[in-house]
Coordinates of C-alpha atoms and ligand atoms in Angstrom, one line a residue:
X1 CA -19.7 159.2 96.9
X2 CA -23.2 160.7 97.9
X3 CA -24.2 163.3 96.0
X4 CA -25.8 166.3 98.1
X5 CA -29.1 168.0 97.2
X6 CA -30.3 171.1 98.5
X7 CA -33.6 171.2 99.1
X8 CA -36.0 173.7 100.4
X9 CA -39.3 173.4 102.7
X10 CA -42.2 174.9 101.1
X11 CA -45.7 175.5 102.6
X12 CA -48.7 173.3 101.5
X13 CA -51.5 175.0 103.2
X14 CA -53.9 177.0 101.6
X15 CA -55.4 180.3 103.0
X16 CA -58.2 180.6 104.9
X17 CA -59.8 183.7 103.5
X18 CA -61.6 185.5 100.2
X19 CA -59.9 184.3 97.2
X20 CA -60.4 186.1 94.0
X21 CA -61.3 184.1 91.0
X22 CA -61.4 186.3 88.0
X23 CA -62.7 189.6 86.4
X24 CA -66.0 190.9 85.8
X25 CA -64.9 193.6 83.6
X26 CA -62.7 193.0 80.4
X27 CA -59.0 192.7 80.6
X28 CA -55.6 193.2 79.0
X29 CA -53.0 190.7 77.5
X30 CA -49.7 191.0 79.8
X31 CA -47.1 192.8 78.4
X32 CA -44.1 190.8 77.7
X33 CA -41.8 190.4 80.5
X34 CA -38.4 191.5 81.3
X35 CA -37.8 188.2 82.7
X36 CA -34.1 187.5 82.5
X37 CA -31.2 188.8 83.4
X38 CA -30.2 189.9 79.9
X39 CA -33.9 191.7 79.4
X40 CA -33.3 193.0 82.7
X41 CA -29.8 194.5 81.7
X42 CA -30.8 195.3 78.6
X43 CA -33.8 197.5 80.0
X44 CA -31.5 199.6 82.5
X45 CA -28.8 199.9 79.4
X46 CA -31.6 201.8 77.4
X47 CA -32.9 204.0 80.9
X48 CA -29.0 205.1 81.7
X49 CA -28.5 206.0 78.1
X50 CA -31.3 207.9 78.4
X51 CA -30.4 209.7 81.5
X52 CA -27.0 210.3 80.9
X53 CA -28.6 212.5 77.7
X54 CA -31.2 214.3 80.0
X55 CA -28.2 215.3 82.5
X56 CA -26.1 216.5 79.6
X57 CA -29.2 218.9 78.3
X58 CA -28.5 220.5 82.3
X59 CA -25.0 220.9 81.9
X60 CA -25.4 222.0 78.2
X61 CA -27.9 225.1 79.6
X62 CA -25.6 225.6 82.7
X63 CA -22.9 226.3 80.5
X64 CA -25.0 228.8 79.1
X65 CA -26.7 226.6 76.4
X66 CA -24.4 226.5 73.5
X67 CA -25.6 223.2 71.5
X68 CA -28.5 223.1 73.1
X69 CA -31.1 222.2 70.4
X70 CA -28.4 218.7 69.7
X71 CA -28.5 217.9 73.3
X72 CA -32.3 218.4 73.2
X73 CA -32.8 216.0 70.2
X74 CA -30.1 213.2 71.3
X75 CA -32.4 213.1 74.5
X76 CA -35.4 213.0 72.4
X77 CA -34.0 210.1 70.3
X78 CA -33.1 208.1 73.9
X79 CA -36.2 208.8 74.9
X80 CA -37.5 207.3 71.5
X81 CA -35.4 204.0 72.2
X82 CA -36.8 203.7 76.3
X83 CA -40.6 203.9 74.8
X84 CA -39.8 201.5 71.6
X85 CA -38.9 198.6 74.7
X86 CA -41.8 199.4 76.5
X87 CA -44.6 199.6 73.5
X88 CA -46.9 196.9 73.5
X89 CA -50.1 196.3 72.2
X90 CA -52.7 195.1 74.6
X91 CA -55.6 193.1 73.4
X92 CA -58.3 193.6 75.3
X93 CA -60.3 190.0 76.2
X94 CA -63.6 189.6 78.0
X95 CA -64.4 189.4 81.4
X96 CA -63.8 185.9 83.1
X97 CA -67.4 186.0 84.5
X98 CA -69.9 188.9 82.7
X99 CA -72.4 189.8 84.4
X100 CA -74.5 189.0 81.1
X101 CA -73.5 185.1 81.2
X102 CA -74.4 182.2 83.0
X103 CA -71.7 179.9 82.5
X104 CA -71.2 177.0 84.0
X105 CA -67.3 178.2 84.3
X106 CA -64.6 175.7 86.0
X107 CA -62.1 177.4 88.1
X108 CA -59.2 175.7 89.8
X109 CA -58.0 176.7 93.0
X110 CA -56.2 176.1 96.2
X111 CA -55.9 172.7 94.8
X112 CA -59.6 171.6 93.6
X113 CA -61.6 171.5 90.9
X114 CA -64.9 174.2 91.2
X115 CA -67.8 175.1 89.4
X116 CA -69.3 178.4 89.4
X117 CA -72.3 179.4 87.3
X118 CA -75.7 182.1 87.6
X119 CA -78.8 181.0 89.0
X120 CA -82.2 182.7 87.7
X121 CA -81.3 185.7 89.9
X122 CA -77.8 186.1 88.3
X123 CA -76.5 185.4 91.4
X124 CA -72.7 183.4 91.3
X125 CA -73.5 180.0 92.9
X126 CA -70.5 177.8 93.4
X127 CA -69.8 174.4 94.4
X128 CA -67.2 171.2 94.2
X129 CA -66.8 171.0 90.5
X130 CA -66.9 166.6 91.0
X131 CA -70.3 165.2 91.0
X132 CA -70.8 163.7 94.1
X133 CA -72.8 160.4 92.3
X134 CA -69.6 159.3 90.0
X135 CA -67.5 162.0 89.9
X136 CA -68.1 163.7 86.3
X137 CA -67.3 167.1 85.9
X138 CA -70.7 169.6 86.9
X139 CA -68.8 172.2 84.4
X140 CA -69.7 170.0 81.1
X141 CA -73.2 170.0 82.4
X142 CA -76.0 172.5 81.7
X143 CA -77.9 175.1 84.1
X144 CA -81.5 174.3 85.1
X145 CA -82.8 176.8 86.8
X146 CA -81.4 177.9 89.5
X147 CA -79.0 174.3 89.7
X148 CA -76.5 172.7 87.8
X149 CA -77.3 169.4 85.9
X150 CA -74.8 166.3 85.8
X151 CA -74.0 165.1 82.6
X152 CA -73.5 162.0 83.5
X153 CA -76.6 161.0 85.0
X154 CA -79.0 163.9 85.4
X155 CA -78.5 164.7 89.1
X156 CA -78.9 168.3 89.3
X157 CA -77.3 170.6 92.5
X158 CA -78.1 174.0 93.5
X159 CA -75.9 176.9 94.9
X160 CA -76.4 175.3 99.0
X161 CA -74.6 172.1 97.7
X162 CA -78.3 170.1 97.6
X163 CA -78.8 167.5 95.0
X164 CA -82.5 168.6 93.6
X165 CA -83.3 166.6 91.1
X166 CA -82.6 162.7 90.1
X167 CA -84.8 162.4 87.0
X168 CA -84.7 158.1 87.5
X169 CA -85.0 158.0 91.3
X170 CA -87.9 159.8 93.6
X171 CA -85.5 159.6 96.8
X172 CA -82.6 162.0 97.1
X173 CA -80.0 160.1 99.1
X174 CA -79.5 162.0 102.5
X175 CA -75.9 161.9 102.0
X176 CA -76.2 163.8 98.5
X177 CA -74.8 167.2 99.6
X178 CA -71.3 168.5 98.1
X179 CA -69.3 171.5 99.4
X180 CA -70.5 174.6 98.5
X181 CA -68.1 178.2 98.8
X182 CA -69.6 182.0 99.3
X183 CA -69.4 184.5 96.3
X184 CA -69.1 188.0 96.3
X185 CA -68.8 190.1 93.3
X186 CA -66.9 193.5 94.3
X187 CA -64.3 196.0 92.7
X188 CA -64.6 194.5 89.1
X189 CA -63.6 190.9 90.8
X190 CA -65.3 187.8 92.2
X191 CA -64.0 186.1 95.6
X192 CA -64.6 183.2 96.8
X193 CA -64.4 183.0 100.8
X194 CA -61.9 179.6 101.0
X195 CA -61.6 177.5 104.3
X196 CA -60.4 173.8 105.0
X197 CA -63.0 173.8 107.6
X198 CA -65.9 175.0 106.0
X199 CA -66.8 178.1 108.3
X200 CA -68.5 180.7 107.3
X201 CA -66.9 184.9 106.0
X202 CA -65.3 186.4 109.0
X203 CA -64.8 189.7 106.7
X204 CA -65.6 192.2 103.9
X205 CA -64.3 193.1 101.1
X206 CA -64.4 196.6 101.4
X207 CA -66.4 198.3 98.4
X208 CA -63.9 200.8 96.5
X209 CA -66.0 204.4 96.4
X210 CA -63.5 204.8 93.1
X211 CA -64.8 201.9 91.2
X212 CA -67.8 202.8 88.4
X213 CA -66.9 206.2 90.1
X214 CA -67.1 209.2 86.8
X215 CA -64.1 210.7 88.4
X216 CA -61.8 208.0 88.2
X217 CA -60.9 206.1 85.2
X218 CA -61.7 202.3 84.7
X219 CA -59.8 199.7 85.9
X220 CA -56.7 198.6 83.4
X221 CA -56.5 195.1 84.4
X222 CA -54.3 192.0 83.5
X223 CA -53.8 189.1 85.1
X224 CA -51.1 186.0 84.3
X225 CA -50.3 182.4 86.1
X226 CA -46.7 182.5 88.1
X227 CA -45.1 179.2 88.4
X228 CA -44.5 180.2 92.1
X229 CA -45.4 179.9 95.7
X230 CA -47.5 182.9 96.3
X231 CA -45.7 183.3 99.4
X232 CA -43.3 185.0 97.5
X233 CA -45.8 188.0 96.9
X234 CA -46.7 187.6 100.1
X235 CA -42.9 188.6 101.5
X236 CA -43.0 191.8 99.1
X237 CA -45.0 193.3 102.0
X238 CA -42.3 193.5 104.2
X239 CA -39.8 193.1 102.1
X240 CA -37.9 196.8 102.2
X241 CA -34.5 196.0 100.9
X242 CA -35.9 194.6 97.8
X243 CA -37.5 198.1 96.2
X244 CA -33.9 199.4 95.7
X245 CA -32.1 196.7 94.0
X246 CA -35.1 195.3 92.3
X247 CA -37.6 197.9 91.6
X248 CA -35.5 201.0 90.9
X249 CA -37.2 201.8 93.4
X250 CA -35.5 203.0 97.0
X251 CA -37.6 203.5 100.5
X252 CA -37.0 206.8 101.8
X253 CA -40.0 205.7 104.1
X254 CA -41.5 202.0 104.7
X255 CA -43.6 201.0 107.5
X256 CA -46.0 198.0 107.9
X257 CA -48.9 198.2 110.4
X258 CA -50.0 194.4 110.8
X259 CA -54.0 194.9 112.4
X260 CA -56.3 191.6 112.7
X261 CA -56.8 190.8 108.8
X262 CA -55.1 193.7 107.2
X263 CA -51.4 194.3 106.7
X264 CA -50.9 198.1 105.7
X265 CA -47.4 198.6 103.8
X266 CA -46.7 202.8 103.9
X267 CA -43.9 203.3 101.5
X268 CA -42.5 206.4 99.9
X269 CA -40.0 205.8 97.1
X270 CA -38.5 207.0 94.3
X271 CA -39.1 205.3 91.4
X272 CA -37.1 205.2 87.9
X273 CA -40.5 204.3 86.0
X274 CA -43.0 205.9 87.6
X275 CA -41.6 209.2 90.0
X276 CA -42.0 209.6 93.5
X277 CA -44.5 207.4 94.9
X278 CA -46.4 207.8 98.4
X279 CA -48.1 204.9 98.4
X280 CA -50.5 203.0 101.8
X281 CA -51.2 199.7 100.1
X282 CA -53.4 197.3 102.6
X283 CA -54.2 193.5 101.9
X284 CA -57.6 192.8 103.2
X285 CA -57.3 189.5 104.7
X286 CA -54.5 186.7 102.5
X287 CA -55.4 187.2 98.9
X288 CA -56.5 190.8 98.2
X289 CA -54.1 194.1 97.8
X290 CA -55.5 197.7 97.1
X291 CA -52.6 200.3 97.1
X292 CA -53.6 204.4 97.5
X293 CA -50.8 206.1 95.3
X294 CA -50.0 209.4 94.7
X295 CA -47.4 209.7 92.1
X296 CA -45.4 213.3 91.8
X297 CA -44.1 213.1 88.4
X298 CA -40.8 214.7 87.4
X299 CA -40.2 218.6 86.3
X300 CA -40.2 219.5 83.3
X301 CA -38.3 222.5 81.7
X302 CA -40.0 225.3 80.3
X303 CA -38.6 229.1 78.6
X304 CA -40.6 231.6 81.3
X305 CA -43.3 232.2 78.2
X306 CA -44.4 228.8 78.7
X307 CA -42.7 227.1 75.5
X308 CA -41.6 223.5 76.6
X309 CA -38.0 223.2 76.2
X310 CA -37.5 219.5 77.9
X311 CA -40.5 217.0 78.9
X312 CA -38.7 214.7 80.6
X313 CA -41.9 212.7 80.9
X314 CA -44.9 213.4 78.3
X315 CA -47.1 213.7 80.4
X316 CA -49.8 216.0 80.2
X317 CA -48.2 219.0 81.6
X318 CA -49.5 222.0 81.4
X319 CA -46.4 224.9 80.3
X320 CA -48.7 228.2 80.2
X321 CA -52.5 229.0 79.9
X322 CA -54.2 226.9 77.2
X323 CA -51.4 224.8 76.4
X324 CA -51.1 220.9 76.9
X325 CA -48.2 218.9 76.0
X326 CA -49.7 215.3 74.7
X327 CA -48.1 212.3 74.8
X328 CA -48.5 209.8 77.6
X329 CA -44.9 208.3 78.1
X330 CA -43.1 207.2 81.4
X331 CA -41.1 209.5 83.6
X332 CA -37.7 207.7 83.7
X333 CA -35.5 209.6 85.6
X334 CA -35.2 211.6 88.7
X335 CA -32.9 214.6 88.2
X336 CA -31.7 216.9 91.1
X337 CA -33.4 220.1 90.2
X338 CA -31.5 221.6 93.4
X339 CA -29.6 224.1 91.0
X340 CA -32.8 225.6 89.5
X341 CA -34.4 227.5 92.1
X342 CA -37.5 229.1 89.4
X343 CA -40.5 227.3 89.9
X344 CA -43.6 228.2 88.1
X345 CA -47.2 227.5 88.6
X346 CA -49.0 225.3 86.2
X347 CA -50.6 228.4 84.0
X348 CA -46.5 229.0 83.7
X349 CA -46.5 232.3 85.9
X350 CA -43.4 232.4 87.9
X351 CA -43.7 232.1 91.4
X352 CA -40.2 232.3 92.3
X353 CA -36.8 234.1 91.4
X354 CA -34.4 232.6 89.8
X355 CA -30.9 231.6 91.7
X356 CA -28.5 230.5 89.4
X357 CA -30.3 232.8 86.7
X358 CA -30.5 230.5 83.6
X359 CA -30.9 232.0 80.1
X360 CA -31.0 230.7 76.8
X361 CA -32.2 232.7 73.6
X362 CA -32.5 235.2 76.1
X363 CA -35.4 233.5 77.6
X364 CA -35.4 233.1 80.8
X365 CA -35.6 229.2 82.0
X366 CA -38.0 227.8 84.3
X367 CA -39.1 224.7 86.0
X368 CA -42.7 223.1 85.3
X369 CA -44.4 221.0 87.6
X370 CA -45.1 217.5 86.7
X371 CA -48.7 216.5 87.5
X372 CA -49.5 215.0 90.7
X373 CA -51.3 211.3 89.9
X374 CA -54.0 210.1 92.3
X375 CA -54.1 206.3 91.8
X376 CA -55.1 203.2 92.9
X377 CA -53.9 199.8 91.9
X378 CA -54.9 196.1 92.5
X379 CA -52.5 193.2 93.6
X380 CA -54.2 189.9 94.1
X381 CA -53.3 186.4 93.6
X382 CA -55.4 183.1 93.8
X383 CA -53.5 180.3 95.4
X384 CA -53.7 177.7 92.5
X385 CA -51.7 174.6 93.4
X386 CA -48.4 173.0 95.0
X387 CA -46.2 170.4 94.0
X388 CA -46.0 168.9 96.9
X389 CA -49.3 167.9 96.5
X390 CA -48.6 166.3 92.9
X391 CA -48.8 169.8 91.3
X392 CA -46.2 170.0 88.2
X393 CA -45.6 173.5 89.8
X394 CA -46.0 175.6 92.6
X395 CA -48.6 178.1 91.3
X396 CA -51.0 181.2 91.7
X397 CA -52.8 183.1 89.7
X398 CA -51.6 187.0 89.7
X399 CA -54.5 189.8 89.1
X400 CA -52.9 193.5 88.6
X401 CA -54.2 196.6 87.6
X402 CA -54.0 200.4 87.9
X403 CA -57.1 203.3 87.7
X404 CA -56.3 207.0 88.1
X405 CA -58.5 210.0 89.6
X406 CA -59.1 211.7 86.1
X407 CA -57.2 215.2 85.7
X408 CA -59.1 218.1 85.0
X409 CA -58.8 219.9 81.9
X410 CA -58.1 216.8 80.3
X411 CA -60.0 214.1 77.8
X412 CA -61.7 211.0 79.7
X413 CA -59.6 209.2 76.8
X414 CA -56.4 210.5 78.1
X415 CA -57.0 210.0 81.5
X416 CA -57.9 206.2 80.4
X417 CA -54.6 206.0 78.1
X418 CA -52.3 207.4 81.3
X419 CA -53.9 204.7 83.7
X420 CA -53.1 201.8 81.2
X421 CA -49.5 203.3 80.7
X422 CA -49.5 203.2 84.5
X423 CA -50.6 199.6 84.4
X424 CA -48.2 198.3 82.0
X425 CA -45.4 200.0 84.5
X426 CA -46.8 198.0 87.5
X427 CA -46.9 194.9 85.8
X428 CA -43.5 195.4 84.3
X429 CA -42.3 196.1 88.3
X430 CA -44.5 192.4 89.0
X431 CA -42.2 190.9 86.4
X432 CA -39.0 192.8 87.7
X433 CA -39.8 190.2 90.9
X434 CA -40.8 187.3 88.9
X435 CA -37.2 187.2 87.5
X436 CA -35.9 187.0 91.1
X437 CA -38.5 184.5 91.7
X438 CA -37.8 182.3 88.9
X439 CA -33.9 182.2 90.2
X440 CA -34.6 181.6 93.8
X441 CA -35.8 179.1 96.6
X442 CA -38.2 179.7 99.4
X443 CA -36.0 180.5 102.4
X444 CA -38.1 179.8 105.6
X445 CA -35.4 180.7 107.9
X446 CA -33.9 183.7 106.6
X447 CA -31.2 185.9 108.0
X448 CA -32.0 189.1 108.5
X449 CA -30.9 192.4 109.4
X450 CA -31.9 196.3 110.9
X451 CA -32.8 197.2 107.6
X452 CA -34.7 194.5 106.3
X453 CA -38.6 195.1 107.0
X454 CA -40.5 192.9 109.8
X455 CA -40.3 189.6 107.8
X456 CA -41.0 187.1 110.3
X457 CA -43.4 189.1 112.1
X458 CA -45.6 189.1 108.6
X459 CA -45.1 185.6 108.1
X460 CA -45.4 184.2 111.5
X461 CA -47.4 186.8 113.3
X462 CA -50.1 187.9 110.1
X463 CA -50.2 185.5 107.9
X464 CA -50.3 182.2 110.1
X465 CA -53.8 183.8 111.1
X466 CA -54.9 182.3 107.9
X467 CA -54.5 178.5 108.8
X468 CA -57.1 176.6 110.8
X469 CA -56.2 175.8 114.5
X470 CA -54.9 172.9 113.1
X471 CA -52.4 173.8 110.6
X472 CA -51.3 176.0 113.0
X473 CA -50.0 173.8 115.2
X474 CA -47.8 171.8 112.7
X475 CA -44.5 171.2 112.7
X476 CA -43.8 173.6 109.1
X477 CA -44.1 177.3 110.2
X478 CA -42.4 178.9 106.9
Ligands
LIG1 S1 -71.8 161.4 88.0 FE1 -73.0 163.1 88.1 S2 -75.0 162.3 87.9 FE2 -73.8 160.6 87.9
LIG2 FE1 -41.5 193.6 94.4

């Protein structure tokens, strides 16, 4: 009796394109991950419970708000149990390539070995990591000057992919050359521009106006190997029905705008984590996502005097004139405020009459508006390897991070301890798909349906654009 296997046919070409490398700027650990179905369950036990409490606080003032200060406190204790799962405690390493060393760094990518060191202008030089003499490693060797010296024998190479200098021989073989790959250092991130065929950038990497800018914060950056085909985060762009199911997440709005290098994904959701989102997030060119948010945090409640009855979220939120509520926690539910028709302004005036007039304490009750977030994070992966090509995975380095246009009337510190709360939300939503990942196979032909987004136009429209002429042409279009 045969026994059947299923097997699944996976891409092995690389992208032609900027590839980043690493950080120039310090980063975090990862939280940990959520990355089972049990950690997954047990996650959305803790957010329900806490929900169910928040909704019971409504009906508890509803009713007229007998028991109020025990529905109040249970909420506060759920709350307590959502923000013990999602504590962590970053630690902070250094950049992958400071601006203040030389190196010689190895990186692997798109399946080869690279070196990458400073010349005497500081400049990022990079070239095939295997001598081309006798193949030692260039990254166990020493910089001279403005090249990189062998170990093995001496021969030294400079940034062009020259051999310079053979102390023992006066002639430089003609043949001595080694491939050599463009570096740019942009955003907090090095790229390196990858092609099979050796041509030269056909694009920027467009400089962020936000980064080193004194009204935004810093970047909160992480960055962690996936055992997967970076394909996967590749589909995420079109990938619609996923934001629901996965992300807590559900499209009210998605549209993808697919022009020469970029891919624009316009998406307005409503998130458990992190509120509504209206978010434009554009890869520029295979490797490299920047996504505009703005994030409309929940409501919170407030007696008309500007005393904060319920902060649903912690964030700073301002309930009357000179009073802040600290704490920079998660929003982490969306209630229907449909029934409270008060809405104040920040400073706590009311702007509008109550409907269902809601007292308590005979106070009158009013709605606070959550802060609107301006924020920007970065998605990028670097291709690493494939097992097809004797890989012991499928693999790609992910880079993530989150920065926030800092809020007036509040500390540069605060701002910089809301955008790494943000961050550690967005990587926990990268894990939420890293689960699924872990649990799937890459389907090349998929079934789809009207509501899925333009899969196979992304994949076979966008991204083949990234393959040489060549690799177009063969037979495995996934
Ligand atoms: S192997 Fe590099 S100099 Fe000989
Ligand atoms: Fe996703």
């Amino acid at each position: 009796m045969s026994e059947i296997i299923a097997t699944s046919v996976q891409d092995v070409r690389f992208p032609r394109g900027w590839i980043p490398i690493g950080y120039t700027i310090p980063w975090i650990t990862p939280p940990p991950a959520a990355d089972t179905a049990e950690a997954q369950a047990a996650q959305r036990k803790i957010q329900n419970a806490y929900g169910a409490a928040v909704e019971n606080v409504f009906a508890v003032l509803q009713a007229g708000g007998e028991g109020l200060a025990e529905a109040i406190e249970g909420a506060n204790e759920k709350q307590d149990n959502i923000l013990a799962a999602m504590h962590f405690e970053p630690e902070q390493k250094n950049p992958t390539f400071p601006a203040d060393e030389k190196g010689p760094w190895e990186v692997n990518v798109a399946g080869k070995s690279l070196v990458l060191w400073r010349d005497s202008d500081d400049n990022l030089q990079c070239i095939d990591n295997y001598c081309r003499h006798m193949g030692a490693k260039l990254s166990i060797g020493e910089i001279k000057g403005d090249s990189i010296q062998c170990p093995f024998h001496h021969w030294s190479w400079n940034g062009e992919g020259d051999c310079t200098d053979i102390a023992y021989c006066d002639k430089i073989p003609p043949r001595a050359k080694t491939d050599k790959f463009p570096i740019v250092e942009r955003n907090g991130m090095v790229f390196l521009w990858h092609c099979p065929e050796g041509s030269e950038p056909a694009w920027e990497i467009p400089v962020m106006e936000e980064f080193e800018n004194s009204e935004w914060t810093n970047w909160t950056v992480t960055t962690e190997i996936i055992d997967t085909h970076w394909k996967e985060l590749i589909d995420n762009i079109s990938d619609r029905a996923h934001f629901g199911p996965v992300h807590d997440a559900p499209c009210s709005h998605f549209e993808n705008v697919f022009e020469d290098h970029t891919a624009l994904q316009i998406n307005h959701c409503n998130s458990t984590t992190l509120g509504m989102l209206y978010s434009n997030a554009t890869y520029y060119g295979p490797c490299y996502q920047i996504t505009e948010w703005k994030g409309e945090l929940p409501d919170n409640l407030a007696y008309e005097d500007g005393e904060l009855i319920l902060s649903r979220i912690q964030q700073p939120v301002k309930v009357a004139e000179g009073t802040i509520q600290d704490g920079y926690n998660f929003p982490v539910l969306d209630t229907d405020f449909n029934a409270f028709a008060g809405i104040t302004e920040e400073d706590g005036k009311l702007i509008t009459p109550m409907g269902d007039e809601l007292t308590h304490k005979g106070k009158k009750v009013v709605k606070v508006p959550g802060p609107v977030h301006n924020v920007r994070m970065l998605n990028a992966h670097m291709p690493i390897d494939l097992k097809q090509l004797g890989a012991d995975n499928d693999s790609f380095r992910l880079f993530t991070g989150v920065m926030i246009k800092k809020l007036d009337g509040i500390p540069d510190e605060d701002s910089e301890a809301i955008s790494a709360a943000y961050a550690h939300a967005s990587m926990n939503a990268f894990f939420q798909d890293v689960w699924i990942w872990k649990n799937k196979r890459f389907e090349p032909n998929p079934v789809l349906c009207a509501g899925d987004g333009p899969i196979n136009k992304l994949r076979k429209n966008w991204y083949t654009q990234f393959y040489t002429e060549a690799e177009k042409n063969s037979a495995d279009v996934a």
